[in-house]
């Protein structure tokens, strides 16, 4: 019922030329896979060229962030209306945004409302840090983040968006979470929070990805968990062969 979604978060990598080269190398293979949705999230400046290179394919494009205001005196920021037409998705609240740029659940919530206003689907990232994990606070942390991010959104909006569960200690470290453990956080804590805030149908509709050192070698183990609806991929999304293999492996397990 929930179509798996594998999204590549390129972070601050790739020039415009390199970004176009990467999508050209992947587009034929990715477009041939029906049962999995693929998304690439380049930097803002590469969005137009990447969108162009993917025109006419089923591969979706996402931004990595945006501001919530419509326009105005916000030096260095990008408005939601400027992204409309260039991409379908926008990652909101990635832990690197929270850690290095001071993003809060309240800000993520404003951005989620602004995204829907402009027809963009948020991919909302949540996850605990190592200390919280070791203190047994994971469920509480992700519940608080999910509750804060979804404030005031309608059932339909929540059912249509994507949540990425990304334990911070697993991001870029090569230490991926154990698939069964990630599936428990996703199925019990996150889907449970959505069910409490909305209802069971909404909780069953929302797609929830895993993120944090997911790669071609471990993706099948994550996708073997029915509660995990795909992955938000950093490092392994920067090479055509590994990203394509992740989407193919997902199709093999779930297609
Ligand atoms: P990683 O990053 O796959 O390089 O760990 C994931 C993410 O931050 O989205």
Short mmCIF file of C-alpha atoms and ligand atoms in Angstrom, two decimals:
data_model
loop_
_atom_site.label_atom_id
_atom_site.label_comp_id
_atom_site.label_asym_id
_atom_site.label_seq_id
_atom_site.Cartn_x
_atom_site.Cartn_y
_atom_site.Cartn_z
CA UNK A 1 0.00 0.00 0.00
CA UNK A 2 2.81 2.43 0.88
CA UNK A 3 5.17 2.80 -2.06
CA UNK A 4 8.79 2.65 -0.91
CA UNK A 5 10.70 5.90 -1.43
CA UNK A 6 14.48 6.11 -1.69
CA UNK A 7 15.72 9.70 -1.54
CA UNK A 8 19.30 10.83 -2.11
CA UNK A 9 20.32 13.75 0.09
CA UNK A 10 23.37 15.10 -1.67
CA UNK A 11 24.04 17.65 1.09
CA UNK A 12 26.72 20.25 0.14
CA UNK A 13 28.21 18.14 -2.63
CA UNK A 14 28.39 18.36 -6.46
CA UNK A 15 28.79 21.36 -8.73
CA UNK A 16 26.00 21.98 -11.23
CA UNK A 17 27.95 20.08 -13.90
CA UNK A 18 28.64 17.16 -11.56
CA UNK A 19 25.01 17.06 -10.47
CA UNK A 20 23.83 16.81 -14.08
CA UNK A 21 26.43 14.12 -14.78
CA UNK A 22 25.21 12.09 -11.81
CA UNK A 23 21.53 12.17 -12.77
CA UNK A 24 22.36 11.40 -16.41
CA UNK A 25 24.21 8.31 -15.23
CA UNK A 26 21.23 7.10 -13.16
CA UNK A 27 18.09 8.24 -14.93
CA UNK A 28 17.56 5.36 -17.31
CA UNK A 29 17.95 2.69 -14.61
CA UNK A 30 15.90 4.54 -12.01
CA UNK A 31 13.13 5.36 -14.45
CA UNK A 32 12.79 1.67 -15.36
CA UNK A 33 11.86 0.76 -11.77
CA UNK A 34 8.11 1.04 -11.23
CA UNK A 35 7.65 -0.22 -7.69
CA UNK A 36 9.95 2.23 -5.89
CA UNK A 37 9.89 6.01 -5.97
CA UNK A 38 13.32 7.60 -6.40
CA UNK A 39 14.11 11.18 -5.39
CA UNK A 40 17.30 13.19 -5.73
CA UNK A 41 17.95 16.24 -3.56
CA UNK A 42 20.72 18.42 -4.97
CA UNK A 43 21.81 21.86 -3.75
CA UNK A 44 19.55 24.82 -4.53
CA UNK A 45 21.71 26.04 -7.39
CA UNK A 46 21.73 22.65 -9.10
CA UNK A 47 17.94 22.22 -8.86
CA UNK A 48 17.02 23.80 -12.23
CA UNK A 49 19.61 21.81 -14.18
CA UNK A 50 18.75 18.55 -12.41
CA UNK A 51 15.01 19.13 -12.90
CA UNK A 52 15.75 19.72 -16.58
CA UNK A 53 17.82 16.56 -16.91
CA UNK A 54 15.01 14.53 -15.30
CA UNK A 55 12.13 16.06 -17.25
CA UNK A 56 9.93 13.33 -18.70
CA UNK A 57 11.13 10.72 -16.19
CA UNK A 58 9.36 9.45 -13.06
CA UNK A 59 12.33 10.44 -10.89
CA UNK A 60 11.38 13.12 -8.40
CA UNK A 61 13.48 16.07 -7.27
CA UNK A 62 13.70 17.49 -3.75
CA UNK A 63 15.28 20.50 -2.10
CA UNK A 64 17.30 20.07 1.10
CA UNK A 65 15.74 22.98 2.97
CA UNK A 66 13.81 26.22 2.47
CA UNK A 67 12.57 29.15 4.54
CA UNK A 68 8.91 29.54 5.50
CA UNK A 69 8.31 33.19 4.55
CA UNK A 70 6.80 34.06 1.18
CA UNK A 71 9.50 36.62 0.31
CA UNK A 72 11.34 39.54 1.82
CA UNK A 73 14.37 40.60 3.81
CA UNK A 74 15.85 37.20 4.68
CA UNK A 75 19.36 37.35 3.26
CA UNK A 76 20.57 34.04 1.92
CA UNK A 77 17.26 32.21 2.21
CA UNK A 78 15.07 30.55 -0.44
CA UNK A 79 11.27 30.89 -0.38
CA UNK A 80 8.86 27.98 -0.96
CA UNK A 81 7.37 29.67 -4.02
CA UNK A 82 10.82 29.79 -5.60
CA UNK A 83 11.05 25.99 -5.38
CA UNK A 84 7.57 25.28 -6.75
CA UNK A 85 7.95 23.94 -10.26
CA UNK A 86 11.58 22.91 -9.69
CA UNK A 87 10.96 20.09 -7.24
CA UNK A 88 8.22 18.02 -5.63
CA UNK A 89 9.81 17.33 -2.24
CA UNK A 90 11.66 19.33 0.38
CA UNK A 91 13.69 17.86 3.26
CA UNK A 92 12.86 19.71 6.47
CA UNK A 93 14.58 19.56 9.85
CA UNK A 94 17.55 17.43 8.87
CA UNK A 95 19.73 16.95 11.95
CA UNK A 96 22.54 18.94 10.29
CA UNK A 97 20.12 21.87 9.96
CA UNK A 98 19.16 21.49 13.61
CA UNK A 99 22.77 21.09 14.77
CA UNK A 100 24.59 23.70 12.68
CA UNK A 101 21.83 26.18 11.82
CA UNK A 102 19.71 26.22 14.95
CA UNK A 103 16.51 24.74 13.49
CA UNK A 104 13.75 23.91 15.95
CA UNK A 105 10.59 21.81 15.83
CA UNK A 106 8.61 25.04 15.70
CA UNK A 107 10.53 26.23 12.65
CA UNK A 108 10.16 22.84 10.97
CA UNK A 109 6.42 23.08 11.57
CA UNK A 110 6.23 26.55 9.94
CA UNK A 111 8.19 25.22 7.01
CA UNK A 112 5.89 22.19 6.66
CA UNK A 113 2.83 24.46 6.45
CA UNK A 114 4.61 26.69 3.92
CA UNK A 115 5.64 23.66 1.84
CA UNK A 116 2.05 22.41 1.54
CA UNK A 117 0.88 25.89 0.62
CA UNK A 118 3.15 25.70 -2.41
CA UNK A 119 2.43 22.11 -3.35
CA UNK A 120 5.70 20.71 -1.99
CA UNK A 121 5.76 17.46 -0.03
CA UNK A 122 7.90 17.65 3.13
CA UNK A 123 10.34 14.91 4.07
CA UNK A 124 10.57 15.62 7.80
CA UNK A 125 13.73 14.31 9.47
CA UNK A 126 13.76 13.28 13.12
CA UNK A 127 16.15 11.28 15.27
CA UNK A 128 17.98 11.06 18.56
CA UNK A 129 21.64 11.75 19.28
CA UNK A 130 24.02 9.26 20.85
CA UNK A 131 23.55 10.48 24.43
CA UNK A 132 19.76 10.36 24.10
CA UNK A 133 20.01 6.90 22.59
CA UNK A 134 22.20 5.64 25.41
CA UNK A 135 19.91 7.19 28.00
CA UNK A 136 16.95 5.29 26.54
CA UNK A 137 15.25 8.52 25.43
CA UNK A 138 14.89 7.68 21.75
CA UNK A 139 11.12 7.17 21.67
CA UNK A 140 10.46 10.31 23.69
CA UNK A 141 12.77 12.41 21.49
CA UNK A 142 11.25 11.31 18.19
CA UNK A 143 7.69 11.61 19.53
CA UNK A 144 8.38 15.20 20.60
CA UNK A 145 9.93 16.03 17.22
CA UNK A 146 7.06 14.45 15.28
CA UNK A 147 4.41 16.13 17.43
CA UNK A 148 6.12 19.52 17.03
CA UNK A 149 6.61 19.19 13.28
CA UNK A 150 3.03 18.11 12.50
CA UNK A 151 1.21 20.71 14.62
CA UNK A 152 -1.87 22.01 12.81
CA UNK A 153 -1.45 19.89 9.67
CA UNK A 154 -4.54 18.10 8.36
CA UNK A 155 -4.95 14.34 8.21
CA UNK A 156 -4.66 14.44 4.43
CA UNK A 157 -1.44 16.43 4.62
CA UNK A 158 0.12 14.08 7.16
CA UNK A 159 -0.94 11.02 5.17
CA UNK A 160 0.82 12.45 2.11
CA UNK A 161 4.12 13.49 3.66
CA UNK A 162 7.26 11.51 4.42
CA UNK A 163 9.07 11.19 7.75
CA UNK A 164 12.72 10.13 7.86
CA UNK A 165 13.92 8.48 11.05
CA UNK A 166 17.61 9.26 11.19
CA UNK A 167 19.47 8.46 14.41
CA UNK A 168 22.16 11.16 14.49
CA UNK A 169 24.84 8.74 15.62
CA UNK A 170 24.28 6.70 12.46
CA UNK A 171 24.58 9.59 9.99
CA UNK A 172 27.82 9.57 8.01
CA UNK A 173 29.49 7.27 10.53
CA UNK A 174 29.23 3.91 8.80
CA UNK A 175 27.46 2.70 11.96
CA UNK A 176 23.95 2.06 10.70
CA UNK A 177 21.20 1.30 13.18
CA UNK A 178 20.21 -2.30 13.55
CA UNK A 179 17.26 -2.78 11.11
CA UNK A 180 14.93 -4.38 13.67
CA UNK A 181 15.65 -1.59 16.15
CA UNK A 182 14.99 1.10 13.54
CA UNK A 183 11.79 -0.68 12.53
CA UNK A 184 10.63 -0.64 16.14
CA UNK A 185 11.23 3.11 16.52
CA UNK A 186 9.44 3.71 13.21
CA UNK A 187 6.55 1.33 13.81
CA UNK A 188 5.96 1.89 17.51
CA UNK A 189 7.22 5.37 18.43
CA UNK A 190 6.70 7.34 15.21
CA UNK A 191 3.68 5.59 13.68
CA UNK A 192 2.27 5.35 17.19
CA UNK A 193 2.63 9.11 17.69
CA UNK A 194 0.88 9.78 14.38
CA UNK A 195 -1.94 7.41 15.38
CA UNK A 196 -2.37 9.23 18.70
CA UNK A 197 -2.29 12.67 17.08
CA UNK A 198 -4.53 11.70 14.14
CA UNK A 199 -5.83 8.19 13.69
CA UNK A 200 -4.73 4.69 12.72
CA UNK A 201 -5.50 5.19 9.01
CA UNK A 202 -3.27 8.27 8.85
CA UNK A 203 -0.51 6.43 10.72
CA UNK A 204 -0.74 3.55 8.25
CA UNK A 205 -0.64 5.92 5.27
CA UNK A 206 2.38 8.06 6.17
CA UNK A 207 5.63 6.82 4.68
CA UNK A 208 8.53 6.59 7.12
CA UNK A 209 12.09 6.13 5.88
CA UNK A 210 15.22 5.07 7.68
CA UNK A 211 18.39 7.16 7.29
CA UNK A 212 21.94 6.89 8.62
CA UNK A 213 24.71 5.00 6.79
CA UNK A 214 22.19 3.17 4.63
CA UNK A 215 23.99 1.74 1.59
CA UNK A 216 23.81 -0.86 -1.15
CA UNK A 217 25.11 -3.57 1.19
CA UNK A 218 22.56 -3.06 4.00
CA UNK A 219 19.45 -1.65 2.29
CA UNK A 220 17.88 -5.09 1.74
CA UNK A 221 17.98 -5.74 5.49
CA UNK A 222 16.14 -2.48 6.18
CA UNK A 223 13.62 -3.09 3.44
CA UNK A 224 12.88 -6.55 4.83
CA UNK A 225 11.14 -4.67 7.68
CA UNK A 226 7.54 -3.92 6.61
CA UNK A 227 7.39 -0.76 8.74
CA UNK A 228 10.34 0.85 6.93
CA UNK A 229 9.17 2.53 3.74
CA UNK A 230 12.50 3.39 2.17
CA UNK A 231 15.60 5.36 2.99
CA UNK A 232 17.04 8.86 3.11
CA UNK A 233 20.55 8.32 1.82
CA UNK A 234 23.55 10.62 2.16
CA UNK A 235 26.98 9.29 1.20
CA UNK A 236 25.75 6.32 -0.84
CA UNK A 237 23.57 8.60 -3.00
CA UNK A 238 26.58 10.45 -4.44
CA UNK A 239 27.58 7.62 -6.78
CA UNK A 240 25.29 6.40 -9.55
CA UNK A 241 26.00 2.71 -9.12
CA UNK A 242 25.38 2.57 -5.36
CA UNK A 243 22.20 4.66 -5.49
CA UNK A 244 20.78 2.67 -8.40
CA UNK A 245 21.63 -0.56 -6.60
CA UNK A 246 19.78 0.64 -3.49
CA UNK A 247 16.63 1.34 -5.50
CA UNK A 248 16.95 -2.00 -7.32
CA UNK A 249 17.45 -3.90 -4.05
CA UNK A 250 14.39 -2.17 -2.60
CA UNK A 251 12.37 -3.22 -5.65
CA UNK A 252 13.60 -6.80 -5.25
CA UNK A 253 12.60 -6.98 -1.59
CA UNK A 254 9.38 -4.97 -1.75
CA UNK A 255 8.33 -4.85 -5.40
P1 LIG B 1 24.41 9.09 5.40
O1 LIG B 1 23.46 10.39 5.59
O2 LIG B 1 23.66 8.15 4.51
O3 LIG B 1 25.66 9.63 4.74
O4 LIG B 1 24.65 8.54 6.74
C1 LIG B 1 22.08 10.24 5.73
C2 LIG B 1 21.43 11.58 5.90
O5 LIG B 1 22.00 12.45 6.59
O6 LIG B 1 20.35 11.83 5.35
#
